[in-house]
Coordinates of C-alpha atoms in Angstrom, one line a residue:
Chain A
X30 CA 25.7 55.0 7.5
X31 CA 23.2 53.0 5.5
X32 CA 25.1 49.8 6.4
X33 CA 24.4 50.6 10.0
X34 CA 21.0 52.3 9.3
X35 CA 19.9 48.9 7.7
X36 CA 21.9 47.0 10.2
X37 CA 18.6 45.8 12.3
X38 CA 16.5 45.6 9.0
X39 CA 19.3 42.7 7.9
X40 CA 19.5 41.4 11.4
X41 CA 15.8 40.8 11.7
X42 CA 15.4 39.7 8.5
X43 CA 18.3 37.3 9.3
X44 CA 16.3 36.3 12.3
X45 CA 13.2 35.5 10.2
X46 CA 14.7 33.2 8.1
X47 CA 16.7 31.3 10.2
X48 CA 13.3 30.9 12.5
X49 CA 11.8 30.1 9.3
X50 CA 14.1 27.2 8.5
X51 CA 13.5 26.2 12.6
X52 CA 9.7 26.5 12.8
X53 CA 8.7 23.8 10.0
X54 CA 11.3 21.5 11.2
X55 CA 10.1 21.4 14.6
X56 CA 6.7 21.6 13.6
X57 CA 7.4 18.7 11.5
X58 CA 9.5 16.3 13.6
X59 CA 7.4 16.7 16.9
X60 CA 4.1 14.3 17.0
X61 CA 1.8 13.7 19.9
X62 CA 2.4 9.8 20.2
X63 CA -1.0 7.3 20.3
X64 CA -0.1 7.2 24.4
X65 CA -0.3 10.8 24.2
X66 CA 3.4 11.6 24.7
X67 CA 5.2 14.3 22.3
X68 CA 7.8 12.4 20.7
X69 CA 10.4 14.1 18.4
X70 CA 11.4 12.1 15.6
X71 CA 15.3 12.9 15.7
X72 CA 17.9 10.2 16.6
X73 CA 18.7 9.7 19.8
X74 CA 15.8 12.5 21.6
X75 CA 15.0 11.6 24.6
X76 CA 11.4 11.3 24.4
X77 CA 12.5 8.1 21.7
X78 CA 14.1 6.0 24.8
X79 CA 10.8 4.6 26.0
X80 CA 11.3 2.1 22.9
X81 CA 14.5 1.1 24.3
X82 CA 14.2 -2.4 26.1
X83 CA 15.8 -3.4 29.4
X84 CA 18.9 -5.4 28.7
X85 CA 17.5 -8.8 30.0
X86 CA 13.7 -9.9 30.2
X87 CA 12.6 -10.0 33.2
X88 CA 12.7 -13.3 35.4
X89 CA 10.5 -14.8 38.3
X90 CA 12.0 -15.2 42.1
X91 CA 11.7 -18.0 41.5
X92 CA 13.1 -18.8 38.7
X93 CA 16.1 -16.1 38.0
X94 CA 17.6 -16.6 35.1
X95 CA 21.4 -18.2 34.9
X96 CA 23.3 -19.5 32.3
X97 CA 23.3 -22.8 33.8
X98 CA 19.7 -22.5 33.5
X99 CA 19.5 -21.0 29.7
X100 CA 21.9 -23.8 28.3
X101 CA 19.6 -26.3 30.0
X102 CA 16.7 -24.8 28.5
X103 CA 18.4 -24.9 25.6
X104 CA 19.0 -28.0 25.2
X105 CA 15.2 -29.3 26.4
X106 CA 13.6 -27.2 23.6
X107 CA 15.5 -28.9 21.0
X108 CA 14.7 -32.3 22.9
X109 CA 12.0 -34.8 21.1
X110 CA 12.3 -36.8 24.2
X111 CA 10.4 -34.1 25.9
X112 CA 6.9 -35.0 24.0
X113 CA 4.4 -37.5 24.9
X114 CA 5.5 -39.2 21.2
X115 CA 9.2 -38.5 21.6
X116 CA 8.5 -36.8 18.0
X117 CA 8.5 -33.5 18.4
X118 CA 9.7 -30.7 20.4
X119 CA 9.2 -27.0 21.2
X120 CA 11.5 -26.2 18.2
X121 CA 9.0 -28.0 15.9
X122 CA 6.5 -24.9 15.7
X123 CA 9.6 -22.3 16.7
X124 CA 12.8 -22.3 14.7
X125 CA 15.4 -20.1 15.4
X126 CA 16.0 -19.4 11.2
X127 CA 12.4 -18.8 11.1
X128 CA 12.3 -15.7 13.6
X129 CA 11.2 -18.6 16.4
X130 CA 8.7 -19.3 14.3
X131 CA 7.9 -21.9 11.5
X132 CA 7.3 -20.4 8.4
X133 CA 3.6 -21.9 7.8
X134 CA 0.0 -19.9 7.6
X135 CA -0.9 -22.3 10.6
X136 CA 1.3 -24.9 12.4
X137 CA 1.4 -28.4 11.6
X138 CA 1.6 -30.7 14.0
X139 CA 3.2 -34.6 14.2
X140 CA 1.3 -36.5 11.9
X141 CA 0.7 -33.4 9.4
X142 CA -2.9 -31.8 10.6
X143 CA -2.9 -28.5 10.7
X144 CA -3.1 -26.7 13.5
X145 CA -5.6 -23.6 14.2
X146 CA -3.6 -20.8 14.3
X147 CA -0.2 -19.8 13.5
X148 CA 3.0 -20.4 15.6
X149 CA 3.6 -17.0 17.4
X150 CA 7.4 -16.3 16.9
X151 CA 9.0 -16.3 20.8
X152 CA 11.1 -13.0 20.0
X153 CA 11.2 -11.2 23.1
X154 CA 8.0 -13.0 24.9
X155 CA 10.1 -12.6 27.8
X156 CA 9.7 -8.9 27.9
X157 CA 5.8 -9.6 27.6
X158 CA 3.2 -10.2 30.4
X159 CA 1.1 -12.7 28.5
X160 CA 1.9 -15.9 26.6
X161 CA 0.1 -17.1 23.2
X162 CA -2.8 -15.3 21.1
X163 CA -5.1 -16.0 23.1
X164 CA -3.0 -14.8 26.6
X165 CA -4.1 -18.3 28.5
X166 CA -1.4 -18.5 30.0
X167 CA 0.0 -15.5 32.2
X168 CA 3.8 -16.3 32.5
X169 CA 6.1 -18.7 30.4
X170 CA 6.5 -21.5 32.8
X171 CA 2.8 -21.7 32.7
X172 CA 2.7 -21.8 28.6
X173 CA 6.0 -24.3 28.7
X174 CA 3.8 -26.7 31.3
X175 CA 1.0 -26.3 29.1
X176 CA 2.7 -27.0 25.8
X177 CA 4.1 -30.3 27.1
X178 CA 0.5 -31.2 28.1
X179 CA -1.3 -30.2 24.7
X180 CA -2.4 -32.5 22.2
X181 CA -1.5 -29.9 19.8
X182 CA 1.7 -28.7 20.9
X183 CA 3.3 -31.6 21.9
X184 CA 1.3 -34.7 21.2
X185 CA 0.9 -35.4 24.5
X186 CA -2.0 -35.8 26.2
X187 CA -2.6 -35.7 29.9
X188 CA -0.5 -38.8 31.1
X189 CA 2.0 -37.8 28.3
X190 CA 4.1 -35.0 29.8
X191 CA 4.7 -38.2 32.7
X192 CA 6.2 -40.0 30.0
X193 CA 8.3 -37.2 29.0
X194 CA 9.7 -36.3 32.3
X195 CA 10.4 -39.8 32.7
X196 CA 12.6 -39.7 29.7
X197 CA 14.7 -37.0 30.4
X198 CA 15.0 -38.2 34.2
X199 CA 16.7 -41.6 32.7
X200 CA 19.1 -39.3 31.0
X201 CA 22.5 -38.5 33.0
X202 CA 23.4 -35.7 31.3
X203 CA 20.0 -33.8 31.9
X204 CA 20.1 -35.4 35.6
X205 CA 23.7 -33.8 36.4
X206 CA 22.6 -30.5 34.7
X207 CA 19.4 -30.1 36.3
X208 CA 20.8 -30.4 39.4
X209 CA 23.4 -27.9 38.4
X210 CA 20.6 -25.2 37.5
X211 CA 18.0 -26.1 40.1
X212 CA 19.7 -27.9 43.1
X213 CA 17.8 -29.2 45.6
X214 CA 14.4 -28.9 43.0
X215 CA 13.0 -32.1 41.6
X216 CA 12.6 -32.7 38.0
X217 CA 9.4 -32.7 36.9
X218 CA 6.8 -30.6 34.9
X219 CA 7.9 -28.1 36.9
X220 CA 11.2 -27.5 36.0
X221 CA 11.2 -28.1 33.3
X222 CA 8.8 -25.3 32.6
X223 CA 11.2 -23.6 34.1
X224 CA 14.6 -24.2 32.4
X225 CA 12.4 -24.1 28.9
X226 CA 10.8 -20.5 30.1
X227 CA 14.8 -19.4 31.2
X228 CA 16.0 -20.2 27.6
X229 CA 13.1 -18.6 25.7
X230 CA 14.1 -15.3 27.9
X231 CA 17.4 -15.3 26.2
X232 CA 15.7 -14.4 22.5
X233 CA 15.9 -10.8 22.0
X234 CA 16.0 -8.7 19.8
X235 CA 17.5 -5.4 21.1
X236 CA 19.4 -4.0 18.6
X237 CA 18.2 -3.6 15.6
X238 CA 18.8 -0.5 13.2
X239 CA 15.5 1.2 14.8
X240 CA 17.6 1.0 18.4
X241 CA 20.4 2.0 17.3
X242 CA 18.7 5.1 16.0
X243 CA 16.8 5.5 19.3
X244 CA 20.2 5.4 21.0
X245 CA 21.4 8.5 19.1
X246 CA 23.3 6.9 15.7
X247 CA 21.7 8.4 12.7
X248 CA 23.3 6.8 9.8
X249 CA 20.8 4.2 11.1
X250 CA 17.8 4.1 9.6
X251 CA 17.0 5.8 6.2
X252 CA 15.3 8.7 5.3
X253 CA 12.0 6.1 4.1
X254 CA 12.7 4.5 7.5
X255 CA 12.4 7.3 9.6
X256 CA 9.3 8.6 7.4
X257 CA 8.0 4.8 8.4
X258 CA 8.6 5.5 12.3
X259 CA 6.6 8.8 11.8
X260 CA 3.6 7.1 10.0
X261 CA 3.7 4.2 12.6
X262 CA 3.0 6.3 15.6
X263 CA 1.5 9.2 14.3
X264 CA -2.0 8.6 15.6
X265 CA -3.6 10.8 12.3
X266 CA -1.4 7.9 10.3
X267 CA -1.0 4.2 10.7
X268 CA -1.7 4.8 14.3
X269 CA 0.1 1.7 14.9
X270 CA 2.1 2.2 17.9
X271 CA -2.3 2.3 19.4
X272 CA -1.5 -1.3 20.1
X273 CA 2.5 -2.2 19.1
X274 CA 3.1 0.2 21.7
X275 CA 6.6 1.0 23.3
X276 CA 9.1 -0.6 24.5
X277 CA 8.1 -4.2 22.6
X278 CA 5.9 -3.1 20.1
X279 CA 2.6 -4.4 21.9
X280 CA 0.7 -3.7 24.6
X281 CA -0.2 -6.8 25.7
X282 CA -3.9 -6.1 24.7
X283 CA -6.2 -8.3 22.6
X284 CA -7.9 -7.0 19.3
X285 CA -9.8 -8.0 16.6
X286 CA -8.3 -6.8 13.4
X287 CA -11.6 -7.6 11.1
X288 CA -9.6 -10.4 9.1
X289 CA -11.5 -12.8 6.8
X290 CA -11.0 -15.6 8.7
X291 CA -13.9 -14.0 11.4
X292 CA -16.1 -13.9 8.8
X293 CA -16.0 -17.6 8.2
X294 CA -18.8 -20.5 10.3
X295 CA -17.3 -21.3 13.3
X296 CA -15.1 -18.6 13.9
X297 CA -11.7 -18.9 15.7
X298 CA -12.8 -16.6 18.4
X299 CA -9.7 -16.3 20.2
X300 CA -9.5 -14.4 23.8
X301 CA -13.0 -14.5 23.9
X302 CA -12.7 -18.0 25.3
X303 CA -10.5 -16.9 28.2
X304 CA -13.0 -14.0 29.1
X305 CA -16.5 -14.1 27.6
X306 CA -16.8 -10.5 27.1
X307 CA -18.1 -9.6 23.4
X308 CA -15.4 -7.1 22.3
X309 CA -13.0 -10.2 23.0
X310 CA -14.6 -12.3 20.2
X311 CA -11.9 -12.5 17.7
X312 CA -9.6 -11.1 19.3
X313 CA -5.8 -12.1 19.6
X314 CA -2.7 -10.8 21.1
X315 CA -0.6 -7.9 19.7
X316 CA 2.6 -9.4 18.3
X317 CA 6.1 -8.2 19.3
X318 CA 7.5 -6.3 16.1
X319 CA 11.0 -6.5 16.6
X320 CA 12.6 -9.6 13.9
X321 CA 8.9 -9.7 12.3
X322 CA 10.7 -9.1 9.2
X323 CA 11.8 -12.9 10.0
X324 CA 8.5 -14.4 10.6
X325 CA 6.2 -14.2 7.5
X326 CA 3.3 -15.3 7.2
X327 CA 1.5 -12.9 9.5
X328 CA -1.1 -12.5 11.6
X329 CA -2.7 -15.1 13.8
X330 CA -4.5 -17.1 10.9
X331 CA -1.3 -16.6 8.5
X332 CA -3.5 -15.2 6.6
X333 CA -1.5 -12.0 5.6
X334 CA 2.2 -13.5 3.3
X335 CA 4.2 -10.5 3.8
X336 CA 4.5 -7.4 5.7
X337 CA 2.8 -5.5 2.7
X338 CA 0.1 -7.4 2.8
X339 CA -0.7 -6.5 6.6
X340 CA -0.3 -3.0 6.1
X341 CA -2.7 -3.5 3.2
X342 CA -4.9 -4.8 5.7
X343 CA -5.0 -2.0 8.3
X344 CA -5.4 0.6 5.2
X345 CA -8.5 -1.2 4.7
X346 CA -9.6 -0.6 8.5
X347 CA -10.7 -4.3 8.8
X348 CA -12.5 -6.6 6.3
X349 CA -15.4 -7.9 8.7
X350 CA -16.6 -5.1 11.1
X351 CA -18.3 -7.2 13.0
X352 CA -16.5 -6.9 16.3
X353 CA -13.5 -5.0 15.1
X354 CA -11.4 -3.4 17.5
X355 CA -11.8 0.3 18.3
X356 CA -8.2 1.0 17.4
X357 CA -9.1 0.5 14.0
X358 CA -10.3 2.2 11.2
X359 CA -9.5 3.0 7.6
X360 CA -5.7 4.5 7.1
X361 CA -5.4 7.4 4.8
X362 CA -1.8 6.1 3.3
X363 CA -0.7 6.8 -0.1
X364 CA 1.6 4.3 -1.6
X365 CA 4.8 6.3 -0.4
X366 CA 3.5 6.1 3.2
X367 CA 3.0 2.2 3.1
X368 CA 6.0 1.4 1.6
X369 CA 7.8 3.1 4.3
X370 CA 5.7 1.6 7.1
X371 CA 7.2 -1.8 5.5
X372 CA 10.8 -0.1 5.6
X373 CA 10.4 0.9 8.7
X374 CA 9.1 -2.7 10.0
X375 CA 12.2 -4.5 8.5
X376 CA 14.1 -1.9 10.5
X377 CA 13.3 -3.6 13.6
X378 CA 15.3 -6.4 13.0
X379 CA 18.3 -7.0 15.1
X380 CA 21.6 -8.9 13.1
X381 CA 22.2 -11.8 14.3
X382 CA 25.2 -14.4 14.7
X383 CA 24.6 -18.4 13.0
X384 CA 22.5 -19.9 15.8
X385 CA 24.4 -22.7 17.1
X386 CA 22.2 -25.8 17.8
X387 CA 22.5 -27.4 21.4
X388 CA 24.4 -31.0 21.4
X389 CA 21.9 -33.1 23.5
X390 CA 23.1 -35.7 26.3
X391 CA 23.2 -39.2 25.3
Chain B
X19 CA -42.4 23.4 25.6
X20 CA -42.1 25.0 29.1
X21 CA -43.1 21.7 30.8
X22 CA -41.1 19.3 28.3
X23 CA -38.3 22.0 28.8
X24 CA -39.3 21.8 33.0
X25 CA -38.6 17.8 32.2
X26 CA -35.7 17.6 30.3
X27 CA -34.1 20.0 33.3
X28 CA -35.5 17.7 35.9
X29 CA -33.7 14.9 33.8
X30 CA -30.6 16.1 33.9
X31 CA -30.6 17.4 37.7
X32 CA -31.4 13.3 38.0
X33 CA -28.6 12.4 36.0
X34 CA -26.2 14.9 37.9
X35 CA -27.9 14.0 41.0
X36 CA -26.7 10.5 40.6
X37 CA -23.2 11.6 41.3
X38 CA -20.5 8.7 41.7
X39 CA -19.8 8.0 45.2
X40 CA -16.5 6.9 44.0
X41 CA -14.2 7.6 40.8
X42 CA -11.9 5.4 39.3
X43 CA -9.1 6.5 37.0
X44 CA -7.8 4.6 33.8
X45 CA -4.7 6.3 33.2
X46 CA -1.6 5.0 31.6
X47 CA -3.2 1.6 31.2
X48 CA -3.7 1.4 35.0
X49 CA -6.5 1.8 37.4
X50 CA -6.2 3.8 39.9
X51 CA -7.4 3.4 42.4
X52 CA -6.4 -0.1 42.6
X53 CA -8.9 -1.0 45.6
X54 CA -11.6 0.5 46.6
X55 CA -13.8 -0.8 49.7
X56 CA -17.5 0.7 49.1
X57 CA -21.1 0.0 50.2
X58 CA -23.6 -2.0 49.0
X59 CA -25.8 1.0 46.9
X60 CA -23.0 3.0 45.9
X61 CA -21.8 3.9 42.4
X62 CA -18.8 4.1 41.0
X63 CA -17.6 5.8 38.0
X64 CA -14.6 4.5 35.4
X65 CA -13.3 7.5 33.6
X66 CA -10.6 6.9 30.9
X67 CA -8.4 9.7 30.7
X68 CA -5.8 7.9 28.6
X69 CA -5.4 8.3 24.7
X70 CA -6.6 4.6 24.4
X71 CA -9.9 3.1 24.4
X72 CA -10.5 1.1 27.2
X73 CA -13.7 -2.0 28.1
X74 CA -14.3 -2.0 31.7
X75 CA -15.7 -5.4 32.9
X76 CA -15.9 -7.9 35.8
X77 CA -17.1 -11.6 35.4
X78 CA -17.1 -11.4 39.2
X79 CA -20.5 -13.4 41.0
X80 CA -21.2 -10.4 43.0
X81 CA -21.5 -7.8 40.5
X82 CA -21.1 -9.0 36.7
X83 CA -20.9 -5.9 34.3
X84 CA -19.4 -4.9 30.7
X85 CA -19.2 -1.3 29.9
X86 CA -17.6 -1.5 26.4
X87 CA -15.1 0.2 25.0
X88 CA -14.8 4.3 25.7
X89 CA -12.4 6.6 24.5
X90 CA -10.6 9.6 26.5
X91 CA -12.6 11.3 28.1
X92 CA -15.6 9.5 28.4
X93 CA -17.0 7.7 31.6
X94 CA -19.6 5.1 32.7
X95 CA -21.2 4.0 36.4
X96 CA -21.7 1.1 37.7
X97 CA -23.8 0.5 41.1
X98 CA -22.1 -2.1 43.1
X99 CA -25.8 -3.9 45.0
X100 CA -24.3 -7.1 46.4
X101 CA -21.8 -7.2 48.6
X102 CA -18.7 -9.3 48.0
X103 CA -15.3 -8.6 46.2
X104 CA -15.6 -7.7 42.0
X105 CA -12.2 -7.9 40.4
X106 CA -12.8 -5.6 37.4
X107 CA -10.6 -6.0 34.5
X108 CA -9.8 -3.8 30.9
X109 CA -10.9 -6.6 28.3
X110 CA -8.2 -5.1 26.3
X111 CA -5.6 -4.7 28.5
X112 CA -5.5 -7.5 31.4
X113 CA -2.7 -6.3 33.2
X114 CA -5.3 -3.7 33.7
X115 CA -6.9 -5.1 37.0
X116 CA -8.8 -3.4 40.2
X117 CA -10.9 -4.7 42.7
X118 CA -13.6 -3.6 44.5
X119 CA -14.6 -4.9 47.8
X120 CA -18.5 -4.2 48.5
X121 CA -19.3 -3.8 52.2
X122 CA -22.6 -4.9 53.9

């Protein structure tokens, strides 16, 4: 009798506690996302698989991608004969061992001066809609035409990229291959563009640890990890995913992060030259995340030397508030938060195989 | 008071009273509408209700405007009073892009 008399007593007590041990755990793994979505942080949930990227960047009509087309881009980004001086080439500023960047604060071009800005790493530009910091160029074949024209890039000059074409059109084994990729297409400036542009859409990075979680395997990511993915898109947080928003970590947008370098004479005042309006003064394009545990130094001016540094940065909500952008503002992060913002960040980095350099034609 | 009171009302009824002839939405980094054909005279009003600030502009001859940068739920007008076509543009997000063809 008194076992069945306290029967629902146990039963609802039972029920309490188990709906205890529920309520803070969903309370605590569900967080209204900076676009406003409610994400729960658990492996493989559903509302996760909007940071999950399409298999292949996507490629012009005309200019699908094909592996004829890749390994002949391949093998032109690696090529000095490209440049005006026959001295340097794309890989100068973007080395595969150096997350498709270079390793330096700011690039240094042939002949040692140093360039303005860093060299953006090409991880995954395919997947983005704008090419370079300062998004002057709306598609890849536009940047890789560009590039061969620049002073800067390439040492060319504007009769140079002739010279270069003329190089590689003397050259039977780029001759025979073009005409394998692009049949019935001339090669020129063009093309080129366009075999460089197909190669640099191979780079991804789609698999790191942080994917794998998103596709459902928890061993993953560790528990600082996962406590870094909250912080990162937890608006009340770093509020970070605000602008290295899903599926590539940026949103294509332009920001100025209220670095030093804005405060000096003369500013580097970045988009703003592509479109004169004033929040655009010192601002720069949101970087890809995915691999940036490969391409210290950070940040457009190279001013930051390690992820730490940059998430020191944000904590401070911007150095020179001049023109800053509106997603920032100072972070509330203890030292346990920051360190597994960094964790998290080095998360994003998908193992990868030796990269085997291209053998160019004779 | 009851005048400056009698004002401030009158103010407002203004401010309400210049209604937007036309709303545009920015919602998941998009406009939408995408085009819009108005008249010369009429007034338009960009309303963000996404989570991110937004900076409505156009460099556009005919109409040449930057509202700044507004959070969710704000708004701001613009009266289009020349015609021609205004591509408008987020400064922060360019693949944010409308236009607005002003008729005659």
């Amino acid at each position: 009798m008194t076992c069945r008399r306290n029967a629902p007593r146990f039963l609802a007590a039972t029920l309490a506690t188990s709906l205890a041990a529920l309520a803070p755990a969903f309370a605590s793994d569900a967080i209204v996302d900076a676009q406003g979505d409610t994400v729960v942080v658990a492996p493989g949930h559903a509302s996760l698989q909007k940071w999950l990227l399409p298999e292949t960047a996507p490629s012009p009509a005309d200019n699908v991608t094909t592996p004829e087309r890749v390994a002949l881009g391949k093998k032109l980004f690696f090529d000095p004969r490209l440049s005006g001086t026959g001295r340097s080439s794309c890989a100068t500023c973007h080395l595969p061992e150096r997350g498709w960047s270079d390793g330096y604060p700011k690039s240094i071009r042939f002949m040692g001066e140093v360039m303005t800005r860093a060299s953006p790493t090409l991880v995954n530009t395919g997947y983005n809609t704008i090419q370079q910091w300062d998004g002057r160029s709306p598609t890849l074949e536009h940047q890789a035409a560009n590039g061969m024209s620049a002073t800067g890039s390439m040492n060319g000059g504007s009769e140079k990229p002739v010279t270069g074409v003329a190089n590689i059109g003397r050259i039977k084994g780029y001759v025979d291959a073009f005409e394998r990729a692009y049949p019935g297409e001339p090669l020129n400036v063009a093309t080129l563009a366009k075999a460089i542009s197909a190669f640099e859409r191979s780079i991804v990075s789609r698999n790191s640890p942080f994917d794998r979680w998103v596709r459902g395997d928890a061993t993953a990511l560790t528990a600082e990890q996962v406590r870094g993915f909250r912080v990162f898109i937890d608006p009340a947080g770093g509020n970070c995913s605000v602008c290295h928003a899903p599926p590539n970590f940026t949103d294509n947008g332009f920001h100025n992060l209220g670095l030093m370098s804005f405060g000096e004479d003369n500013p580097d005042v970045g988009r703003f030259k592509q479109r004169p309006v004033a929040l655009l003064k010192g601002a720069f394009k949101t970087p890809t995340l995915r691999d940036v545990a490969l391409s210290a130094p950070y940040f457009h001016d190279g001013s930051a030397r390690n992820l730490r540094e940059v998430v020191d940065h944000y904590v401070t909500g911007g150095q020179v508030r001049s023109n800053l952008s509106p997603n920032m503002r100072p972070l509330a992060l203890g030292p346990e938060d920051r360190a597994a913002l960094v964790a998290f960040m080095e998360a994003l980095t998908t193992p990868t195989e030796v990269f085997v350099y291209p053998v160019l034609p004779p | 008071m009851r005048p400056l009171l009698a004002l401030l009302t009158l103010a407002v009824v203004s401010a309400s009273a210049q209604a937007a002839d036309f709303v545009v939405d920015q919602k998941g980094n998009q406009f939408a509408p995408r085009k819009l054909s108005v008249k010369v005279g009429d007034t338009v009003e960009f309303r963000n209700t996404d989570t991110t600030p937004h900076n409505v502009f156009s460099l556009s001859a005919p109409k040449t405007f930057d509202l700044g940068a507004f959070t969710k739920g704000q708004s701001k007008k613009v009266t289009f009073d020349k015609p021609g076509v205004v591509e408008v543009e987020c400064a922060i997000h360019p693949e944010m892009k409308m236009s607005v063809e002003v008729k005659d």
